Each structure stands twice: as C-alpha cells, then as structure tokens.
Coordinates of C-alpha atoms and ligand atoms in Angstrom, one line a residue:
L1 CA -2.3 -27.2 -1.7
T2 CA 1.3 -26.4 -2.7
A3 CA 2.5 -26.9 1.3
A4 CA 0.0 -29.9 1.2
I5 CA 2.2 -31.6 -1.5
Y6 CA 5.8 -30.6 -0.4
L7 CA 4.4 -31.7 3.1
G8 CA 3.3 -35.0 1.8
R9 CA 6.4 -35.7 0.2
Y10 CA 8.3 -35.1 3.3
R11 CA 6.1 -37.7 4.3
R12 CA 4.1 -35.6 7.3
R13 CA 0.0 -35.7 8.5
V14 CA -1.2 -32.9 6.5
L15 CA -4.7 -31.8 7.1
L16 CA -6.0 -29.3 5.0
L17 CA -9.0 -27.0 6.0
D18 CA -10.7 -24.8 3.7
A19 CA -13.4 -22.4 3.5
G20 CA -13.8 -22.7 -0.1
K21 CA -13.5 -19.3 -1.5
S22 CA -10.0 -19.4 -3.1
R23 CA -9.7 -16.1 -5.9
A24 CA -7.8 -18.6 -8.1
M25 CA -11.4 -19.4 -8.4
Q26 CA -12.4 -16.4 -10.4
I27 CA -9.4 -16.4 -12.2
P28 CA -10.7 -16.4 -16.1
E29 CA -7.9 -18.0 -17.4
S30 CA -4.2 -16.9 -16.4
H31 CA -1.2 -17.1 -19.1
N32 CA 1.7 -16.1 -16.0
H33 CA 1.9 -19.4 -14.6
P34 CA 4.9 -20.6 -15.9
G35 CA 4.3 -24.2 -17.7
F36 CA 1.2 -23.0 -18.6
A37 CA -0.1 -21.4 -22.1
G38 CA -3.0 -20.9 -20.5
I39 CA -5.3 -22.2 -17.7
T40 CA -8.3 -21.5 -15.5
G41 CA -7.9 -21.0 -12.1
K42 CA -10.4 -23.6 -11.1
E43 CA -8.6 -26.4 -13.3
L44 CA -5.2 -25.7 -11.6
L45 CA -7.0 -25.7 -8.3
E46 CA -8.4 -29.4 -9.2
K47 CA -4.9 -30.5 -10.3
L48 CA -3.5 -29.4 -6.8
R49 CA -5.7 -31.0 -5.3
R50 CA -5.4 -34.5 -7.0
Q51 CA -1.5 -34.3 -6.5
A52 CA -1.9 -33.0 -2.7
E53 CA -4.4 -36.4 -2.5
R54 CA -1.5 -38.4 -4.2
Y55 CA 0.9 -37.8 -1.7
G56 CA -1.7 -38.6 1.5
A57 CA -2.7 -35.1 2.4
T58 CA -6.6 -34.8 4.0
L59 CA -8.2 -31.9 2.4
R60 CA -11.4 -31.2 4.2
P61 CA -13.6 -28.2 3.5
G62 CA -14.7 -25.7 6.5
E63 CA -13.6 -22.7 8.0
V64 CA -11.0 -22.0 11.3
I65 CA -13.3 -19.9 13.8
Q66 CA -11.0 -20.0 16.1
L67 CA -6.7 -20.7 16.6
S68 CA -5.5 -20.9 20.2
K69 CA -2.0 -22.6 21.2
L70 CA -1.1 -25.0 24.1
S71 CA 2.5 -25.5 25.1
Q72 CA 2.8 -28.4 22.3
C73 CA 0.4 -27.7 19.4
F74 CA -2.0 -25.7 17.8
V75 CA -5.8 -25.7 18.3
G76 CA -8.4 -25.1 15.6
T77 CA -12.0 -25.0 15.5
T78 CA -14.4 -25.6 12.8
N79 CA -17.6 -25.5 12.8
G80 CA -18.2 -28.6 14.5
A81 CA -14.9 -30.0 15.1
T82 CA -11.4 -29.2 17.0
V83 CA -8.0 -30.4 14.8
H84 CA -4.7 -30.2 17.0
A85 CA -1.6 -29.6 14.7
M86 CA 2.5 -29.4 15.6
R87 CA 2.1 -26.6 13.0
V88 CA 0.0 -24.3 11.5
L89 CA -0.1 -22.8 7.7
L90 CA -2.6 -20.2 6.9
A91 CA -2.7 -19.2 3.5
T92 CA -5.7 -17.8 4.1
G93 CA -5.8 -14.9 1.2
I94 CA -7.8 -11.9 1.0
T95 CA -11.2 -10.4 -0.3
D96 CA -11.0 -7.8 -2.9
Q97 CA -13.5 -4.8 -2.3
V98 CA -15.2 -4.7 -5.6
P99 CA -17.5 -2.1 -7.2
D100 CA -21.2 -1.9 -6.9
V101 CA -21.5 -3.4 -10.8
A102 CA -24.5 -5.6 -11.7
G103 CA -23.3 -9.2 -13.0
I104 CA -19.8 -8.7 -11.4
D105 CA -19.2 -11.9 -11.5
E106 CA -19.7 -12.7 -15.5
A107 CA -17.8 -9.5 -15.9
V108 CA -14.5 -11.1 -13.9
K109 CA -15.3 -13.9 -16.1
Q110 CA -14.9 -12.4 -19.9
G111 CA -12.2 -10.5 -18.2
T112 CA -13.6 -6.8 -18.7
I113 CA -13.7 -6.2 -14.8
R114 CA -9.6 -7.4 -13.5
Y115 CA -8.3 -6.8 -10.5
C116 CA -4.8 -7.6 -11.2
P117 CA -2.4 -5.9 -13.7
V118 CA 0.4 -8.2 -13.2
C119 CA -1.9 -11.0 -13.5
D120 CA -3.5 -9.6 -16.8
G121 CA -1.8 -6.3 -17.9
Y122 CA -0.5 -8.2 -21.2
E123 CA -4.0 -9.1 -22.0
A124 CA -4.9 -5.7 -22.0
M125 CA -2.4 -4.6 -24.9
D126 CA -3.4 -1.3 -26.7
Q127 CA -7.0 -2.0 -25.5
T128 CA -9.1 1.1 -23.7
I129 CA -8.9 1.0 -20.0
G130 CA -10.2 2.3 -16.8
V131 CA -8.7 2.3 -13.1
Y132 CA -11.8 2.8 -11.1
G133 CA -10.4 4.1 -6.9
T134 CA -8.9 6.6 -4.6
Y135 CA -6.2 8.9 -6.9
P136 CA -2.9 7.5 -5.7
D137 CA -3.7 3.5 -5.8
A138 CA -5.3 4.3 -8.8
L139 CA -2.3 6.4 -10.0
E140 CA 0.1 3.7 -9.7
K141 CA -1.8 0.9 -11.2
A142 CA -2.5 3.3 -14.0
R143 CA 1.5 3.8 -15.0
F144 CA 2.0 0.3 -14.5
L145 CA -1.4 -0.4 -16.9
R146 CA 0.9 2.2 -19.7
T147 CA 3.2 -0.3 -20.4
Y148 CA 0.1 -1.8 -22.2
S149 CA -2.1 0.8 -23.8
Q150 CA -1.9 4.4 -24.6
N151 CA -5.4 4.7 -23.5
V152 CA -5.7 4.6 -19.8
T153 CA -7.8 6.8 -17.8
I154 CA -8.3 7.0 -14.4
L155 CA -12.0 7.1 -12.5
P156 CA -11.1 8.7 -9.3
L157 CA -13.5 8.7 -6.3
E158 CA -12.9 12.2 -5.4
P159 CA -11.1 14.6 -7.8
P160 CA -7.5 14.9 -7.2
D161 CA -5.5 18.1 -6.6
D162 CA -1.8 17.4 -8.3
R163 CA -2.9 15.9 -11.6
S164 CA 1.1 16.5 -13.1
A165 CA 1.9 12.9 -12.2
A166 CA -0.7 11.8 -14.3
I167 CA -0.2 14.3 -17.5
E168 CA 3.6 13.5 -17.3
A169 CA 2.3 9.8 -17.9
G170 CA 0.1 10.3 -20.8
I171 CA -2.9 9.1 -18.4
T172 CA -6.2 10.9 -18.8
I173 CA -8.5 11.8 -15.6
A174 CA -12.1 11.5 -16.1
A175 CA -13.8 14.6 -15.3
A176 CA -16.2 13.5 -12.6
A177 CA -17.1 10.5 -10.5
P178 CA -18.2 7.1 -12.0
F179 CA -22.3 7.0 -11.0
E180 CA -23.5 3.9 -13.1
F181 CA -21.2 0.9 -14.5
K182 CA -23.2 -1.0 -17.1
T183 CA -21.4 -4.2 -18.3
S184 CA -22.0 -6.0 -22.1
S185 CA -19.9 -8.5 -23.9
K186 CA -18.2 -5.5 -25.6
G187 CA -16.8 -4.2 -22.8
I188 CA -18.0 -1.6 -19.5
A189 CA -19.9 1.8 -20.0
V190 CA -19.2 3.8 -16.8
T191 CA -21.5 7.1 -17.1
L192 CA -20.0 10.1 -14.6
S193 CA -22.1 12.0 -12.4
T194 CA -21.8 14.7 -15.1
G195 CA -23.9 12.2 -17.4
E196 CA -21.1 11.9 -19.7
T197 CA -20.6 8.3 -20.8
L198 CA -17.4 6.3 -21.2
A199 CA -16.2 2.8 -22.7
F200 CA -13.2 0.8 -21.7
D201 CA -12.8 -2.5 -23.1
A202 CA -11.5 -3.3 -19.5
L203 CA -12.0 -1.9 -15.9
Y204 CA -9.7 -2.4 -13.1
P205 CA -11.1 -1.6 -9.7
T206 CA -8.6 0.1 -7.1
L207 CA -10.7 -0.2 -4.1
G208 CA -8.4 -2.1 -1.5
C209 CA -9.2 -5.9 0.1
R210 CA -9.7 -7.1 3.2
V211 CA -6.8 -9.3 4.6
H212 CA -7.7 -12.7 5.9
S213 CA -5.1 -12.2 9.0
A214 CA -7.8 -11.9 12.1
L215 CA -6.9 -16.2 13.3
A216 CA -3.3 -14.9 13.5
Q217 CA -3.4 -12.0 15.1
R218 CA -5.3 -13.0 17.8
L219 CA -2.7 -15.2 18.7
G220 CA -0.6 -12.0 19.0
A221 CA 0.8 -12.2 15.0
R222 CA 2.7 -9.2 13.9
C223 CA 0.9 -7.3 10.8
T224 CA 1.6 -4.5 8.5
D225 CA -0.5 -1.5 8.4
L226 CA -1.9 -3.3 5.1
G227 CA -2.8 -6.4 7.9
L228 CA -0.6 -8.5 6.2
L229 CA 1.1 -11.0 8.2
V230 CA 4.9 -10.4 9.0
V231 CA 7.2 -13.5 8.3
D232 CA 10.8 -14.3 8.5
D233 CA 13.0 -16.0 5.9
H234 CA 11.0 -18.9 6.7
Q235 CA 7.7 -17.8 6.1
Q236 CA 7.1 -18.3 10.2
T237 CA 5.3 -15.5 11.6
T238 CA 6.0 -13.5 14.8
V239 CA 4.0 -16.5 16.4
E240 CA 6.5 -19.3 16.9
G241 CA 5.3 -22.7 14.9
L242 CA 2.6 -19.9 12.9
Y243 CA 3.4 -19.8 9.3
A244 CA 1.6 -18.0 6.8
A245 CA 1.8 -17.8 2.6
G246 CA 0.4 -16.0 0.0
D247 CA -1.8 -13.2 -0.3
V248 CA -2.3 -12.9 3.5
V249 CA 1.6 -12.3 3.0
S250 CA 2.4 -10.5 0.1
D251 CA 0.7 -8.0 -1.7
L252 CA 2.3 -9.0 -5.3
H253 CA -0.9 -11.4 -5.2
Q254 CA 0.0 -14.0 -7.7
L255 CA -0.1 -18.0 -8.0
C256 CA 3.6 -18.3 -7.9
V257 CA 4.0 -15.9 -4.7
G258 CA 2.2 -17.6 -2.7
E259 CA 3.4 -21.1 -4.0
S260 CA 7.0 -20.3 -3.6
H261 CA 5.9 -19.1 0.0
A262 CA 4.5 -22.6 0.4
A263 CA 7.5 -24.6 -0.5
I264 CA 9.9 -22.4 1.6
A265 CA 7.2 -23.0 4.7
A266 CA 6.7 -26.4 4.2
T267 CA 10.6 -27.6 4.0
A268 CA 10.6 -24.9 7.3
I269 CA 8.3 -26.7 9.2
H270 CA 9.1 -30.5 8.0
N271 CA 13.0 -29.3 9.3
A272 CA 11.7 -28.0 12.5
L273 CA 9.7 -31.3 13.3
P274 CA 11.2 -34.3 15.0
P275 CA 12.3 -36.3 12.2
V276 CA 10.4 -39.6 10.5
F277 CA 13.4 -42.0 9.8
R278 CA 12.2 -44.7 7.7
Ligands
FAD301 C1 -9.9 -12.4 -11.1 C2 -8.6 -12.5 -10.9 C3 -7.6 -13.3 -11.9 C4 -6.4 -13.9 -11.3 N1 -5.2 -13.9 -12.2 C5 -3.8 -14.7 -11.6 C6 -3.2 -14.7 -13.0 O1 -3.2 -14.8 -13.8 N2 -1.8 -15.0 -12.3 C7 -1.8 -15.3 -10.7 O2 -0.7 -15.5 -10.5 N3 -2.6 -14.4 -9.9 C8 -3.9 -14.4 -10.4 N4 -5.0 -14.1 -9.4 C9 -4.4 -14.2 -8.3 C10 -4.2 -15.5 -7.4 O3 -5.3 -16.0 -7.5 C11 -4.1 -15.4 -5.8 O4 -2.8 -14.5 -5.5 C12 -3.9 -16.2 -5.3 O5 -5.0 -17.5 -5.0 C13 -3.3 -16.8 -3.8 O6 -3.4 -17.7 -2.9 P1 -3.9 -18.2 -1.6 O7 -3.3 -19.1 -1.4 O8 -3.1 -16.8 -1.2 O9 -4.9 -17.2 -1.0 P2 -6.5 -17.9 -2.4 O10 -6.3 -18.5 -3.4 O11 -7.2 -16.8 -2.0 O12 -7.3 -19.0 -0.9 C14 -7.3 -18.4 0.2 C15 -8.3 -19.3 1.1 O13 -8.2 -19.8 1.9 C16 -9.4 -19.8 2.6 N5 -9.8 -19.5 3.8 C17 -10.1 -18.5 4.4 N6 -10.0 -18.1 5.9 C18 -10.3 -19.4 6.1 C19 -10.9 -19.8 7.3 N7 -10.7 -19.0 8.1 N8 -10.7 -21.3 7.5 C20 -10.6 -22.2 6.3 N9 -10.1 -21.5 5.2 C21 -10.5 -20.0 4.8 C22 -10.4 -19.0 1.5 O14 -12.0 -20.2 1.8 C23 -9.5 -19.5 0.5 O15 -10.3 -21.1 -0.6 C24 -6.3 -13.8 -9.8 C25 -7.2 -13.4 -8.8 C26 -8.0 -12.8 -9.3 C27 -9.3 -12.6 -8.3

C-alpha cells in the first residue's frame, strides 16, 4: 500500500493484488508507529487503502498463484485473470507458526498472546511473561523482554543442556515442556507435562514462520537460509525488475521497516521506467 501511494504520486499505473491476510490486521493497537499514539492494524490499513486510491492505484482482492517473466514484462496469474506489469514489487509477508491454543485469535486481540516484543514489549512492562519455543530463539526473545520485566520464564520445547546464559540474564526456565495452554481475560495458564501450572499475563511464542517468497524463488530469486528474499540497496531482488519489501525481506517484522522498503522500491521502480513527462 505504501508503494502504491508513492507510485501513484509518481503518476504510474499501479495494480495491487492482495490475498487479504495481512499480519497487520491482527494488530490490536500499535503504539510504536510514529505519528500515532495508538492505532489498530485495521484502521491503519484502511487509511493506507484510501490514500493509495486517492492517487489512482487500483486495489483488487486476489492471490497471485504464478509469476513468470517475459523479455519486457512480468505476467502474474490469479485465479481467473492474467496481469502484465513492467515491474513487480512483492510484499507478500510471512505466516507465523502458532501454538496449539484454543481461542488464539481472541488471545491475540486481547494481547495475551503476542509475537513481537519489538512491537509491544513496552506494553508488557512489569508483567509476568512466558516465552514458548525452541531454546536458542526463546532465549534471545526472553533476553530482549528483560528490558521490560523481571519476571520472564522460558517454556522450552526441549530442555536446554546449558542454562547458564538464562541464569546470567535473570530468566527462569520452566521445569518441563508445556502440555496445555488456557487463555482467559486475565492472562494465560500453562500446564507443564509434570502437572504444574504457571500463570502469565502474556505469552510470546517463538515457533518460527513461513516466508512467502515462493513466487520469487520460482523465478530464480536468491533467498537467505530463512527464506527471506535477498535484495540490493534499491530493494531489487536478484531477478531484474522484481522488487521486494517488508516481512518477506527482513526479520525485523515492523510496519515502519516495510514502509521504508516500499518507499525505496517505489522510487527505484519509477526511476528505472521510461519517464512520464507532462
Ligand atoms: C499480532 C501482531 C502485532 C503486531 N504489532 C505490530 C506493531 O505494533 N508495530 C509494528 O511495526 N508491527 C507490528 N506487527 C508486524 C506487522 O504487522 C508486519 O511487520 C507488517 O504487517 C508487514 O507488512 P508486509 O506488507 O510485509 O506483510 P503483511 O502486512 O503481512 O501483508 C502481506 C500481504 O500479502 C498478501 N499475499 C501473500 N501472498 C500473496 C499472493 N501470492 N498474492 C496476493 N497477495 C498475497 C497477504 O495476503 C497479505 O495481505 C504485528 C504483527 C502481528 C501479527
């Protein structure tokens, strides 16, 4: 949407095809987006949509299931239509791996389950926090969360061999793996395989994610080991004319990061295309 705003203002014809599953829709209220004391993800998306349309962008629901490259342009196939474009910007994001918790959507809405301490660690100030996942990643997230709370407990999938780094950082490690999660308006209760139950105000899963880079990979674009698209200073992938922005590029999953990528990519795309003199 940010790239569509920029490209519309550069007087380019823009088509935005969106499968409609933005992670931003899950944001209960963001407090770290500059300029907004607090804004829900849905509200922000709506503002961006309206702004993109004001500058002439066409927004269409639909999933691109195939992308190919001809000599002069790209061809995108959706269910039912074929689209040609001189340049393509992928902002296809990621999907979080989620824990097996009944009522998880409601828990995310209430802030009981959170994915990203960079986004909302501040709001967990002095709360009792659980971090659930594979040990090295959980340790990294737990250390970050110590900025905000003295009560951080790792709930590891497998017990770690070496606990020294956690002990040094003042982080507790649960005695056994979690067996069951129960959310309520007050927080989340985690029952361990030993039968012991621990109560948390907030739980941060660290179970990884699926990166939506397959369309680009099929065109030969290079990826990191995590599946993130490799881009140059102009957000261009290793496929000429194919650009990428946001979570599909960076594991600093932040609105501002994606928006900055989009501004850079849109400007590079405009400068690379034949001019539109008035
Ligand atoms: C619970 C939660 C809270 C968060 N809080 C914050 C916060 O406070 N501050 C902050 O900065 N960030 C926050 N984030 C992170 C933020 O939402 C993401 O970093 C941001 O949405 C990434 O933007 P994106 O455009 O890369 O991907 P997304 O916003 O996820 O959008 C990707 C879009 O591409 C579409 N798509 C994928 N594949 C295709 C295809 N083949 N064809 C067509 N469309 C496709 C998807 O359906 C989706 O609509 C939060 C995330 C979550 C889940």
